mmCIF file of C-alpha atoms in Angstrom:
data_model
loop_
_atom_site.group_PDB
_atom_site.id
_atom_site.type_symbol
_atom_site.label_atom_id
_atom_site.label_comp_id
_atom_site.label_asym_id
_atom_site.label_seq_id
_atom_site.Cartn_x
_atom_site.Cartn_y
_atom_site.Cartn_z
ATOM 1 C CA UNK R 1 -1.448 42.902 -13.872
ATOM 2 C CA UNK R 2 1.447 40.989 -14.469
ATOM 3 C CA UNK R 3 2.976 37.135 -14.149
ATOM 4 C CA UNK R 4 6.958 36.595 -13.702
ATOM 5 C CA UNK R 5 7.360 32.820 -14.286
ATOM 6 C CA UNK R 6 10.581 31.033 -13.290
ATOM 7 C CA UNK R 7 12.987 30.013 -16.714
ATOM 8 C CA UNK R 8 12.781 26.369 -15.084
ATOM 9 C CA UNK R 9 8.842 26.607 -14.564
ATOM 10 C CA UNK R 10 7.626 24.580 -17.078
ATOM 11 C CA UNK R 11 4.220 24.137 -15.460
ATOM 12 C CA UNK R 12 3.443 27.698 -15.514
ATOM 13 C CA UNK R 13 4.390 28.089 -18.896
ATOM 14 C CA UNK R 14 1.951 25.361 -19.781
ATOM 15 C CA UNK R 15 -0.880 26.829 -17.835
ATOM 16 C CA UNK R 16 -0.181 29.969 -19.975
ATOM 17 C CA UNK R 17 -0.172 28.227 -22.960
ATOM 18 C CA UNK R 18 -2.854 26.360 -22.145
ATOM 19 C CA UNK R 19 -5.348 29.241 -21.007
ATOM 20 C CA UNK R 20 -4.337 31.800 -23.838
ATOM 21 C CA UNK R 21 -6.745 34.660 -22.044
ATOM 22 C CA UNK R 22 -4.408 34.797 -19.464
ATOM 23 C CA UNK R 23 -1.419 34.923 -21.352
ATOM 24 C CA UNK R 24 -2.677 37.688 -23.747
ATOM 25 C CA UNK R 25 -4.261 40.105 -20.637
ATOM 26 C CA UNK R 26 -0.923 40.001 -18.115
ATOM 27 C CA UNK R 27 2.294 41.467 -18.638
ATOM 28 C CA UNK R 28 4.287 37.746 -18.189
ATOM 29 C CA UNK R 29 7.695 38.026 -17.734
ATOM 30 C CA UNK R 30 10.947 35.410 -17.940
ATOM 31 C CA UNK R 31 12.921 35.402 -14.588
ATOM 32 C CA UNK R 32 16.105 33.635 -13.479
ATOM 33 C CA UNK R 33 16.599 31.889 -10.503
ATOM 34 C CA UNK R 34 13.294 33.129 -8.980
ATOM 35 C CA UNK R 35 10.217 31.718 -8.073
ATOM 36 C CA UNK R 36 7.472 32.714 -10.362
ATOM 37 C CA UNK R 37 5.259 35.030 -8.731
ATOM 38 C CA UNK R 38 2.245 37.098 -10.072
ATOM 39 C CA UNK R 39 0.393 40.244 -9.366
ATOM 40 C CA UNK R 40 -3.124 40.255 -10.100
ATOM 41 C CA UNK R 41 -6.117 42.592 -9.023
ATOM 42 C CA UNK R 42 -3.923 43.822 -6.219
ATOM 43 C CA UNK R 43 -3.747 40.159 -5.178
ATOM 44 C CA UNK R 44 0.151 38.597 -4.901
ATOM 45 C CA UNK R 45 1.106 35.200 -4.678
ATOM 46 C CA UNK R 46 4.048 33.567 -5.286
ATOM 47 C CA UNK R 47 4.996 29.809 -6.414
ATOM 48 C CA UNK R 48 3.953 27.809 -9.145
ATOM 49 C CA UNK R 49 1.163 26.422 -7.482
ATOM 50 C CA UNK R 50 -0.107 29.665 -5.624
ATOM 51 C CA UNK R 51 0.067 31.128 -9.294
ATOM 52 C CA UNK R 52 -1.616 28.368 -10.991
ATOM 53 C CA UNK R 53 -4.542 28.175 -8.674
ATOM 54 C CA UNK R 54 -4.981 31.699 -8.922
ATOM 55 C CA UNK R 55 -4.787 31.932 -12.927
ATOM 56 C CA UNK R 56 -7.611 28.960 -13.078
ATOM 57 C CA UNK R 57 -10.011 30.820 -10.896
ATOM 58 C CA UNK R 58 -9.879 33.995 -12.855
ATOM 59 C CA UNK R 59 -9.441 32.147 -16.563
ATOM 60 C CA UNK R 60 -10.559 28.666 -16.327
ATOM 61 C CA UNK R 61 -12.351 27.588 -13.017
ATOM 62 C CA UNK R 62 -12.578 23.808 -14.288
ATOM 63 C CA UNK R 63 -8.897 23.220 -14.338
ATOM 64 C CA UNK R 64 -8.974 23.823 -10.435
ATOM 65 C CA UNK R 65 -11.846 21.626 -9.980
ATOM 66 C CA UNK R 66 -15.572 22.124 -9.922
ATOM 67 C CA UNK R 67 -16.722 20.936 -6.506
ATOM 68 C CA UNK R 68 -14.919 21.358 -3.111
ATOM 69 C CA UNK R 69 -13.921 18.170 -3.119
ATOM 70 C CA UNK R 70 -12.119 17.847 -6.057
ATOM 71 C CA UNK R 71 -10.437 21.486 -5.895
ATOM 72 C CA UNK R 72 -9.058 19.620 -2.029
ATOM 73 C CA UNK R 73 -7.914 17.067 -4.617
ATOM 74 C CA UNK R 74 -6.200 19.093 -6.969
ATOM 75 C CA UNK R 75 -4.243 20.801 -4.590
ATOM 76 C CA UNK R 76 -3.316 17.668 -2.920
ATOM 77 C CA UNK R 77 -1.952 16.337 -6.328
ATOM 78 C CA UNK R 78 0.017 19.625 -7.285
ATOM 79 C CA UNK R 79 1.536 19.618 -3.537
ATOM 80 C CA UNK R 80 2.528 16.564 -3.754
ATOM 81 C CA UNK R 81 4.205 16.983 -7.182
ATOM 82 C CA UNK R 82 6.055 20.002 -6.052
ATOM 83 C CA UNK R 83 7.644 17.655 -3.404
ATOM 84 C CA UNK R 84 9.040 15.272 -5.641
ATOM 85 C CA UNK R 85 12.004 16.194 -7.465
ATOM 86 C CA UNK R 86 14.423 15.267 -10.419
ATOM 87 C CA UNK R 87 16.070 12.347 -7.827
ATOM 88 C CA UNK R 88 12.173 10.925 -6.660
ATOM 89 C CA UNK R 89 9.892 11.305 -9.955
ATOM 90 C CA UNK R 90 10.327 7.524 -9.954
ATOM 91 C CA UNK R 91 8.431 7.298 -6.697
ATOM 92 C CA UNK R 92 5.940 9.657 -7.957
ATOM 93 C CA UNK R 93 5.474 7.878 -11.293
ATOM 94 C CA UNK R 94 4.795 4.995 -9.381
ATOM 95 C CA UNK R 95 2.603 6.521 -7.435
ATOM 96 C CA UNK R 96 0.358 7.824 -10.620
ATOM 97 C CA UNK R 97 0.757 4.347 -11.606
ATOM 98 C CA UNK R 98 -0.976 2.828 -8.844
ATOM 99 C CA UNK R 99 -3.539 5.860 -8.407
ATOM 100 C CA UNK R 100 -4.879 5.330 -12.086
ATOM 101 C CA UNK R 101 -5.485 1.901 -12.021
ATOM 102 C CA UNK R 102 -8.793 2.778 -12.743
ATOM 103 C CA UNK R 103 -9.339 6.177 -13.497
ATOM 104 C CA UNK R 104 -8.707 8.182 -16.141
ATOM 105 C CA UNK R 105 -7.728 11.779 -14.928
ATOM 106 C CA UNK R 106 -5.735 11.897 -11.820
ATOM 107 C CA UNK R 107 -8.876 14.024 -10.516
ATOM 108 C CA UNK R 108 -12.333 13.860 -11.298
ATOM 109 C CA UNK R 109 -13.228 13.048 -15.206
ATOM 110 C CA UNK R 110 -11.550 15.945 -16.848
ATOM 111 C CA UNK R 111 -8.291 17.200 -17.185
ATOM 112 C CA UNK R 112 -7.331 19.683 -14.452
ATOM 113 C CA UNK R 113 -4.442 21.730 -12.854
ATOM 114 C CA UNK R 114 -3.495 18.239 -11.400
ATOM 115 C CA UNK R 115 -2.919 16.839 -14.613
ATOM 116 C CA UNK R 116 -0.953 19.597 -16.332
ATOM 117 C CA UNK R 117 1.338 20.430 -13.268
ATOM 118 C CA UNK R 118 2.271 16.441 -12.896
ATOM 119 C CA UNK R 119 2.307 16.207 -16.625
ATOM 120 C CA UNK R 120 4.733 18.705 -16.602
ATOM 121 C CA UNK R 121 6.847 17.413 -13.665
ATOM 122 C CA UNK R 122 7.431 13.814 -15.493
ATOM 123 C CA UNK R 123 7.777 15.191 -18.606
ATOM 124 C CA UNK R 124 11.601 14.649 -18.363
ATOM 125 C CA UNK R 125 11.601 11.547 -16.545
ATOM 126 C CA UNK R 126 8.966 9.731 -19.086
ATOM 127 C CA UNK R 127 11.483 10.853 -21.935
ATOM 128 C CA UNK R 128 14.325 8.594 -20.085
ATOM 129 C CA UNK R 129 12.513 5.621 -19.349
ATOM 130 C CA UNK R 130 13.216 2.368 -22.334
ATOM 131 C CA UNK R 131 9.919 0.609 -23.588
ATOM 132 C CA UNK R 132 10.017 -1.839 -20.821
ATOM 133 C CA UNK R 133 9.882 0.411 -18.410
ATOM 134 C CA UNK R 134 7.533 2.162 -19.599
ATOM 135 C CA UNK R 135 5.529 -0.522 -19.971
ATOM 136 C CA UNK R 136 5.972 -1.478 -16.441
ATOM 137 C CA UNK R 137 4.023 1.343 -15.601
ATOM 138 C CA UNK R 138 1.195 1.352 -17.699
ATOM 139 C CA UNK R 139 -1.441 2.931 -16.003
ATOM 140 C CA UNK R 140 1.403 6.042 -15.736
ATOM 141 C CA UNK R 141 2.180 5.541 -19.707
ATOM 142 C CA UNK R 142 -1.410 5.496 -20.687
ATOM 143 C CA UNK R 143 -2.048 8.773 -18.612
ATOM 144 C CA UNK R 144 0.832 10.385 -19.705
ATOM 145 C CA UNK R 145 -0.188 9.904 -23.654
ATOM 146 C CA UNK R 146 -3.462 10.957 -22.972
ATOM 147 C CA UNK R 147 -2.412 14.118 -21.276
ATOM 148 C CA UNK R 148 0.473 14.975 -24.288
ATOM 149 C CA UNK R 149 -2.333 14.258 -27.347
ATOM 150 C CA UNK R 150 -5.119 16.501 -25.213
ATOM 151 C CA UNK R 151 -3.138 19.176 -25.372
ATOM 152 C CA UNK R 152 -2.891 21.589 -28.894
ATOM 153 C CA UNK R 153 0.024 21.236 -30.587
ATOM 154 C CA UNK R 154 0.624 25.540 -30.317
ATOM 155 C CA UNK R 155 0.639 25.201 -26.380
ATOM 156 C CA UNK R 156 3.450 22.087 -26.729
ATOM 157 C CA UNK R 157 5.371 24.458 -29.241
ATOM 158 C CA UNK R 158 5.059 27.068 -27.028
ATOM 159 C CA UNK R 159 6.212 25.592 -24.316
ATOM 160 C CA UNK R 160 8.923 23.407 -25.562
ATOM 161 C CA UNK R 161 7.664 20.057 -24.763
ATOM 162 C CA UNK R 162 8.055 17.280 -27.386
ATOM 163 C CA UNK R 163 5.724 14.922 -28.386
ATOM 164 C CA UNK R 164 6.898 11.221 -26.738
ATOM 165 C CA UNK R 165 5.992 8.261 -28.672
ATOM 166 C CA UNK R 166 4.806 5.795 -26.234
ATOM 167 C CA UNK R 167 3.459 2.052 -27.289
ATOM 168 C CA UNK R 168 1.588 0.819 -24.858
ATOM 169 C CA UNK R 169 2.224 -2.585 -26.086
ATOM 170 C CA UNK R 170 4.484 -5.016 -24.375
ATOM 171 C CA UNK R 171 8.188 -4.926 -26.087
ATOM 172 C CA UNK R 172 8.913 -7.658 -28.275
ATOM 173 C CA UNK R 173 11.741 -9.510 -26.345
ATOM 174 C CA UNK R 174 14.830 -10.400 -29.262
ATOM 175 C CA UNK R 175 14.505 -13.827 -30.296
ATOM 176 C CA UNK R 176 17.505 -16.047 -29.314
ATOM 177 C CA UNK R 177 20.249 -16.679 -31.780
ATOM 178 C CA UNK R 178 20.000 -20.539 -32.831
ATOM 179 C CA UNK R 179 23.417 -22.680 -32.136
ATOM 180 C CA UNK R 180 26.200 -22.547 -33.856
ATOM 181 C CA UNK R 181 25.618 -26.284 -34.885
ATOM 182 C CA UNK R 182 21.843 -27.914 -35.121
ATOM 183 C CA UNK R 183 21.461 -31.650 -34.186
ATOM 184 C CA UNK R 184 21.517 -32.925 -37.821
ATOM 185 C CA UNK R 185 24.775 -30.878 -38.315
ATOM 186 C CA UNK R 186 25.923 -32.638 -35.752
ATOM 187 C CA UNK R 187 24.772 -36.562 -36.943
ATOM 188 C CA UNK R 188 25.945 -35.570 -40.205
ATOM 189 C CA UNK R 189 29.292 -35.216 -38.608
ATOM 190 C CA UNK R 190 29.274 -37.929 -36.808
ATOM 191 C CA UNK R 191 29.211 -36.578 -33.440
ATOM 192 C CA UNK R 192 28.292 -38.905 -30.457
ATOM 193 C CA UNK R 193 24.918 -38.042 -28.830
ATOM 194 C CA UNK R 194 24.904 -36.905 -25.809
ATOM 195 C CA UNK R 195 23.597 -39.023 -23.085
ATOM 196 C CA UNK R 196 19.994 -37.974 -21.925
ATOM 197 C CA UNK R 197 19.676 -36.142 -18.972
ATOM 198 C CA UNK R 198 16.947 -37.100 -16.677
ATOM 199 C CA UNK R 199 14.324 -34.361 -15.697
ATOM 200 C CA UNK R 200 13.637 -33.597 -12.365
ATOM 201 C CA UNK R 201 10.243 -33.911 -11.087
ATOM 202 C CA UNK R 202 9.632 -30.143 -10.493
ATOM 203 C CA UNK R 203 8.012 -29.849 -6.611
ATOM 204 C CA UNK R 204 4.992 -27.689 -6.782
ATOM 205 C CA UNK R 205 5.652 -24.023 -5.886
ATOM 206 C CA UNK R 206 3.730 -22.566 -2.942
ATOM 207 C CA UNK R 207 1.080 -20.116 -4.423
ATOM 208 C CA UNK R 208 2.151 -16.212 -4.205
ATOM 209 C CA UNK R 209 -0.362 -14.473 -0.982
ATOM 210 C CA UNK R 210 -1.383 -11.694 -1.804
ATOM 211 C CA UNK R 211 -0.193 -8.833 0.683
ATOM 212 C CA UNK R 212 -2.406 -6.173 1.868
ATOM 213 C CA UNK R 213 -0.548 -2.915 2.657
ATOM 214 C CA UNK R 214 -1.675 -1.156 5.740
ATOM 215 C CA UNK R 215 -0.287 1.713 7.522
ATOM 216 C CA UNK R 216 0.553 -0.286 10.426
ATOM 217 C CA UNK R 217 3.521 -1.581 8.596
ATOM 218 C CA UNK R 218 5.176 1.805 8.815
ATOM 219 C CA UNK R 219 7.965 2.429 11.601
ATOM 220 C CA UNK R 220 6.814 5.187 13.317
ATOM 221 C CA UNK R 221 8.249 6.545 16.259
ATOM 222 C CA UNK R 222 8.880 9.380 18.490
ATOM 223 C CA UNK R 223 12.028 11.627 17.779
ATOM 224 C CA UNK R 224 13.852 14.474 19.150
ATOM 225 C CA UNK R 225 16.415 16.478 17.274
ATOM 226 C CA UNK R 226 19.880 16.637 19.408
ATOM 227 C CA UNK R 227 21.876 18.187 16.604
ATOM 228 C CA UNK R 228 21.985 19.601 13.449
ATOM 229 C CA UNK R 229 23.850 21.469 10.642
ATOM 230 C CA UNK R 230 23.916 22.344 7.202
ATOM 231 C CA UNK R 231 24.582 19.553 4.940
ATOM 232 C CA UNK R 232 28.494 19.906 3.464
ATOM 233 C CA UNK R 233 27.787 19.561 0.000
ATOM 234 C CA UNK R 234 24.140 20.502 -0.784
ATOM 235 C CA UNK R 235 22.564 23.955 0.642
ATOM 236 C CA UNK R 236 18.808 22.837 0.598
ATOM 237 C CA UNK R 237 19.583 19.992 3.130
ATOM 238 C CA UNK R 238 20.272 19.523 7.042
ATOM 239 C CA UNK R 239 22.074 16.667 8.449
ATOM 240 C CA UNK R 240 20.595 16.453 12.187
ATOM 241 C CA UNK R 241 21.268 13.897 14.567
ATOM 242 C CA UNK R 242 17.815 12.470 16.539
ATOM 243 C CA UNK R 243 17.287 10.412 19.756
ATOM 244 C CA UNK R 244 14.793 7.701 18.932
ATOM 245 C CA UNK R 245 14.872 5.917 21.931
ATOM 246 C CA UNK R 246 17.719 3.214 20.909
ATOM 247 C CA UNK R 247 21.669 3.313 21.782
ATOM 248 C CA UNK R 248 22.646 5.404 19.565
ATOM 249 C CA UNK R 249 21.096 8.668 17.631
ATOM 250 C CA UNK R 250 20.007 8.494 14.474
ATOM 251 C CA UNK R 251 21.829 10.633 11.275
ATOM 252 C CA UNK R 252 18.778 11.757 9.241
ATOM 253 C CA UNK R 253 19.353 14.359 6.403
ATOM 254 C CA UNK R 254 15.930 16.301 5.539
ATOM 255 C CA UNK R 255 15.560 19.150 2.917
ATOM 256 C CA UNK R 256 14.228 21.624 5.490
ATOM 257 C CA UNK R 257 16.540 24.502 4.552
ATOM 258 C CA UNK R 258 13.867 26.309 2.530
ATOM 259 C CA UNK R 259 11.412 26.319 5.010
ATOM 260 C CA UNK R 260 12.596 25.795 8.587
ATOM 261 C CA UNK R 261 14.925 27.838 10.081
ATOM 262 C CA UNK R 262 18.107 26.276 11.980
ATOM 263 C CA UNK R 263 17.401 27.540 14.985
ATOM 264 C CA UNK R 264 13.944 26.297 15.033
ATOM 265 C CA UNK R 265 15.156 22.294 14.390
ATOM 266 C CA UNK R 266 17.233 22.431 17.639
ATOM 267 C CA UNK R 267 15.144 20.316 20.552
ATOM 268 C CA UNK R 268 12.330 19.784 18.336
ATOM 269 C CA UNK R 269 10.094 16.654 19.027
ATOM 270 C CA UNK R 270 9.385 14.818 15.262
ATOM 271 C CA UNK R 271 7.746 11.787 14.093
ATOM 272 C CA UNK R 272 10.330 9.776 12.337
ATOM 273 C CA UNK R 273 9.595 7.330 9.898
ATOM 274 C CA UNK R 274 12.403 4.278 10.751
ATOM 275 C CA UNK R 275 12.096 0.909 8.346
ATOM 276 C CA UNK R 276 13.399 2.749 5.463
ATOM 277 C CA UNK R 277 15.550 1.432 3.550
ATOM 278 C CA UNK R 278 18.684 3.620 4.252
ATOM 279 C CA UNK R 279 19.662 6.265 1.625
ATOM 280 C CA UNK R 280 22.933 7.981 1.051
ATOM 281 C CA UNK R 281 21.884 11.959 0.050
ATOM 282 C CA UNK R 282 25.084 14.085 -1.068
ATOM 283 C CA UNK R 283 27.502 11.445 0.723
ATOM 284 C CA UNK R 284 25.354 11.402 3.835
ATOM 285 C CA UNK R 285 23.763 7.909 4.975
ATOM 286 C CA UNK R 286 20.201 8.746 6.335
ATOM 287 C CA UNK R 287 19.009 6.051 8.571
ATOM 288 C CA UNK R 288 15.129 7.405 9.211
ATOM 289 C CA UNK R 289 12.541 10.526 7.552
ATOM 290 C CA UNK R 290 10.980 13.420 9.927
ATOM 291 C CA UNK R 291 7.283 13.375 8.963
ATOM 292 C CA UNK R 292 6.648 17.145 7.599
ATOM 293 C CA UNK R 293 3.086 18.862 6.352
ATOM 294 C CA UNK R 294 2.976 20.469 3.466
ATOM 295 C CA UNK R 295 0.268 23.544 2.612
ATOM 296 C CA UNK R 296 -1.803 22.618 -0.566
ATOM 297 C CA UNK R 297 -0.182 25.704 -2.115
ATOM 298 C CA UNK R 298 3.130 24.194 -1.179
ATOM 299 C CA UNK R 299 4.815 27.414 0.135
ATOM 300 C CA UNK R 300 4.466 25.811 3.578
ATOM 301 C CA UNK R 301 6.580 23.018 5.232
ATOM 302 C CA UNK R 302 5.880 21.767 8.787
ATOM 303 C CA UNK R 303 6.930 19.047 10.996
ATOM 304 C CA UNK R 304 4.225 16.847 12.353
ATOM 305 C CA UNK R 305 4.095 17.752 15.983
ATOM 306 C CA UNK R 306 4.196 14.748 18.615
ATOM 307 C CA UNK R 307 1.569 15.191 21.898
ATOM 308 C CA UNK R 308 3.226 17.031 24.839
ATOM 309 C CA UNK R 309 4.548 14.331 26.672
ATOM 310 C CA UNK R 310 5.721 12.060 24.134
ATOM 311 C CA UNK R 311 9.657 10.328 24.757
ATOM 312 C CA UNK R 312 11.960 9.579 22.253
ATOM 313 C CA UNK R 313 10.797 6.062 20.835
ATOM 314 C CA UNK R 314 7.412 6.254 21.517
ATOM 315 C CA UNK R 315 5.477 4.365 19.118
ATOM 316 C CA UNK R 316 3.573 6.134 16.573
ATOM 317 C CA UNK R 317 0.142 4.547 15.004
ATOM 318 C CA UNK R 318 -2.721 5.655 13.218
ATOM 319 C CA UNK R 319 -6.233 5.084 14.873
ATOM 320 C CA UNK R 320 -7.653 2.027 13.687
ATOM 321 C CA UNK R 321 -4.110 -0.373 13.499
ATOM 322 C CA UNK R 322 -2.929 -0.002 16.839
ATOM 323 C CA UNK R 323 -2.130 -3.713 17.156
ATOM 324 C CA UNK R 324 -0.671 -3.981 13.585
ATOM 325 C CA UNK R 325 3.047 -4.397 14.303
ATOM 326 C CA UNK R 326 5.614 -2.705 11.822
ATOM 327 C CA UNK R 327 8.083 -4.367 8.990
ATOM 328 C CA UNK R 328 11.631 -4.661 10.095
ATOM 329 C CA UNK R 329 12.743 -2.989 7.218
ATOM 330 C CA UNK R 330 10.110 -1.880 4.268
ATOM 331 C CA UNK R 331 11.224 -3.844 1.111
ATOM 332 C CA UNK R 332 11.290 -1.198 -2.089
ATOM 333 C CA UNK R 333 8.949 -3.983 -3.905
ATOM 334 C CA UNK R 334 6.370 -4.025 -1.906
ATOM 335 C CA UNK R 335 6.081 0.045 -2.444
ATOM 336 C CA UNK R 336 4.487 0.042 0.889
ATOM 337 C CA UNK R 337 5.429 3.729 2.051
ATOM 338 C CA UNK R 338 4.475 4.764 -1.648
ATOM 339 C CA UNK R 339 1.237 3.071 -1.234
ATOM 340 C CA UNK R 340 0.253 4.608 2.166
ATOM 341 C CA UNK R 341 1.950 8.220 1.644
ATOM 342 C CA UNK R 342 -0.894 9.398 -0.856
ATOM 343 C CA UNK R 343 -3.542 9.478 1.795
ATOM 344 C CA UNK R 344 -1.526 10.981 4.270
ATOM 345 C CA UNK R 345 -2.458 14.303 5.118
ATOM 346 C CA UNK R 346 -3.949 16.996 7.847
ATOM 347 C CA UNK R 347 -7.999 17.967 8.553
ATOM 348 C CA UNK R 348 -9.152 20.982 8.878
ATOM 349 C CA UNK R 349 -7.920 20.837 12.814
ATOM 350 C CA UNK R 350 -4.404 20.511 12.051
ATOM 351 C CA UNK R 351 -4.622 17.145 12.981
ATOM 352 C CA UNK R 352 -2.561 13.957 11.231
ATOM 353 C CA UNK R 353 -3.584 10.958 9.792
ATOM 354 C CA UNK R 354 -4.752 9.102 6.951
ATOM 355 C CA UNK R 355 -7.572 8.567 4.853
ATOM 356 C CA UNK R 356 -8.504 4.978 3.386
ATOM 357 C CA UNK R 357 -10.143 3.998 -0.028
ATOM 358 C CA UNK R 358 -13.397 4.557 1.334
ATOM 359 C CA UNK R 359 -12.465 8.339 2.607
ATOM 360 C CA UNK R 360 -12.236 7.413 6.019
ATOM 361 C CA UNK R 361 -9.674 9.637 8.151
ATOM 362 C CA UNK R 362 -7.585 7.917 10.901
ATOM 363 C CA UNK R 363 -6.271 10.036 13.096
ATOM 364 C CA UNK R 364 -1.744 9.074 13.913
ATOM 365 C CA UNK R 365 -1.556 8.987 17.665
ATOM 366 C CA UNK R 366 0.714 8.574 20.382
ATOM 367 C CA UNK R 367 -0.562 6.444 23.273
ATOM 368 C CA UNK R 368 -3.796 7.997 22.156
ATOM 369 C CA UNK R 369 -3.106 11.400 21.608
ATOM 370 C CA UNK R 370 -3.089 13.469 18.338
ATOM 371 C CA UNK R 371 -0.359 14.120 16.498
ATOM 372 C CA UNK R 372 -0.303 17.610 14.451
ATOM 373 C CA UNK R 373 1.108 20.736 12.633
ATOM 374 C CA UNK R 374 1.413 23.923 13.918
ATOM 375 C CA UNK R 375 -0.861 26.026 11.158
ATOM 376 C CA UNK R 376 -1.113 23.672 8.020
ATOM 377 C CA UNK R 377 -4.345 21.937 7.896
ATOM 378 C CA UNK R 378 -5.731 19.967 4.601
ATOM 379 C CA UNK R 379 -1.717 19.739 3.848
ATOM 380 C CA UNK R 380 -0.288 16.632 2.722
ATOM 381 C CA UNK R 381 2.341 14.525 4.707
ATOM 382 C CA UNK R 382 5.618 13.094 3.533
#
């Protein structure tokens, strides 16, 4: 029985540290530039979240959640923090942020797999962030402190991870420096006054609306990939060029390379996700995303499959907000994408679509057809 963890797999080497049964029963071994992998009872699985869910069943069945429900959960939240990387753990801090508004755990009301593997995954990012920032995600702060001080001080040291102090009190702002010269300098002097200006009546401000974020204000649309290569200057993306049903294709760049192979993007029918604001990846603008699925053990990418039938610049809606009509272009602020994108995900019959606050699943159609994967079901989307 034996455990090869990845030198750059710092959630597996908390797990370990954290479960100290498993570490002292398996042979675990330091690899480079490897995915961590394990062998156990004749069982192998590879990938730190494979492993991890594996490890907790055997060692410590409460870290992957004790009902069905929350185990769905857990994987959910470690799939979607194996998708966000160095360049996006802003998005995914923010998206913490918002999920903890009230909650303590990002699962359930204990600590879990969840916890340690996104703990783990922000670790770095919380360490950059100035006390303003910080404090502009509270919710995030407050979860991350929790998680660091829950933890024994042997399975930090054994892992490497440093203690961050975090004050979850707003930053005193510096007090301005007074003038050089006060008004009774200035009398003393015998400086003339200056004349009084008159104040403008200030017109009332119209009060802020509140906006209510629904999925309908997502682009969607029909796409079909025309071309595509390998990205110039980064091997994990492609740079494919997609008819969505305007004048002129779309460049997209997607980081596919680990999971799809080249020959299997070619004429491929995608969702594409178009009011994004436009991002330049490795020196390539991207004008759009291709909606993929992603396994709950994350060793799985898929795109999200159109109905036969579908034409380039078909609309694309989830069941429910059909007559909701999209945003021109989604502003960052508004963190509407960011807002949706956690309850995006497959059911159990590969089909797409989106579950609400109150659990409800809406299926994403086209002209009233189902969109979905080829094998991933209870996967997430992004």
């Amino acid at each position: 029985m034996s455990v090869c963890v990845s030198n750059e797999d710092l959630a597996l080497n908390l797990l370990l540290a954290v479960v100290p049964e498993a570490a002292s029963e398996l042979s675990v071994d330091a690899v480079v530039d490897q995915l961590s992998r394990l062998d156990l009872d004749g069982q192998q699985v590879e990938g730190t979240n494979s492993v991890a869910q594996v490890l907790a069943a055997k060692y410590n069945s409460e870290l992957a959640g004790t009902t069905d429900a929350e185990q769905a959960e857990v994987s959910q939240w470690m799939t979607m923090s194996a998708r966000h990387g160095p360049a996006e753990l802003q998005v995914f801090a923010q998206t913490i942020n918002n999920h903890l508004a009230q909650r303590t755990f990002l699962v359930g009301e204990r600590l879990s797999l969840a916890d340690l593997v996104a703990f783990a995954n922000v670790h770095p990012y919380m360490a950059s962030l100035s006390s303003q920032k910080r404090f502009n995600v509270s919710h995030f702060s407050r979860w991350f402190d929790l998680i660091q001080h829950s933890l024994s001080a042997d399975a930090l040291a054994k892992t490497g991870i440093q203690l961050i102090e975090i004050d979850l009190n707003a930053p005193v702002q510096p007090k301005k420096q007074a003038h050089a010269a006060t008004a009774q300098d200035k009398k003393a002097a015998g400086e003339p006054k200056a004349a009084k200006k008159e104040k403008k009546e200030k017109k009332p401000q119209p009060a802020a609306k509140d906006v209510v974020i629904v999925p309908s204000m997502i682009d969607l649309r029909v796409g079909h990939i025309v071309e595509v290569a390998k990205h110039p200057d980064a091997d994990t993306l492609y740079v494919e060029k997609i008819d969505a049903g305007e004048d002129e294709l779309r460049t997209v760049v997607s980081g596919l390379v680990r999971f799809v192979p080249i020959e299997q993007m070619m004429n491929r029918d995608v969702v594409l996700v178009c009011n994004l604001k436009p991002a330049k990846m490795r020196n390539v603008m991207s004008y759009a995303m291709v909606l993929c699925a992603t396994s709950p053990d994350g060793a799985t990418v898929e795109f999200v499959e159109p109905p036969k039938g579908s034409k380039p610049g078909d609309r694309v809606y989830f069941e429910g907000f059909a007559d909701g009509a999209p945003e021109a272009q989604l502003k960052p602020k508004m963190k509407v994408f960011e807002t949706i994108q956690p309850g995006l995900f497959t059911n159990d019959a590969r089909e797409a679509g989106w579950f609400d606050a109150n659990k409800k699943f809406h299926k994403l159609l086209v002209a009233g057809s189902v969109c979905t994967t080829a094998t991933v079901t209870n996967g997430s989307l992004k």
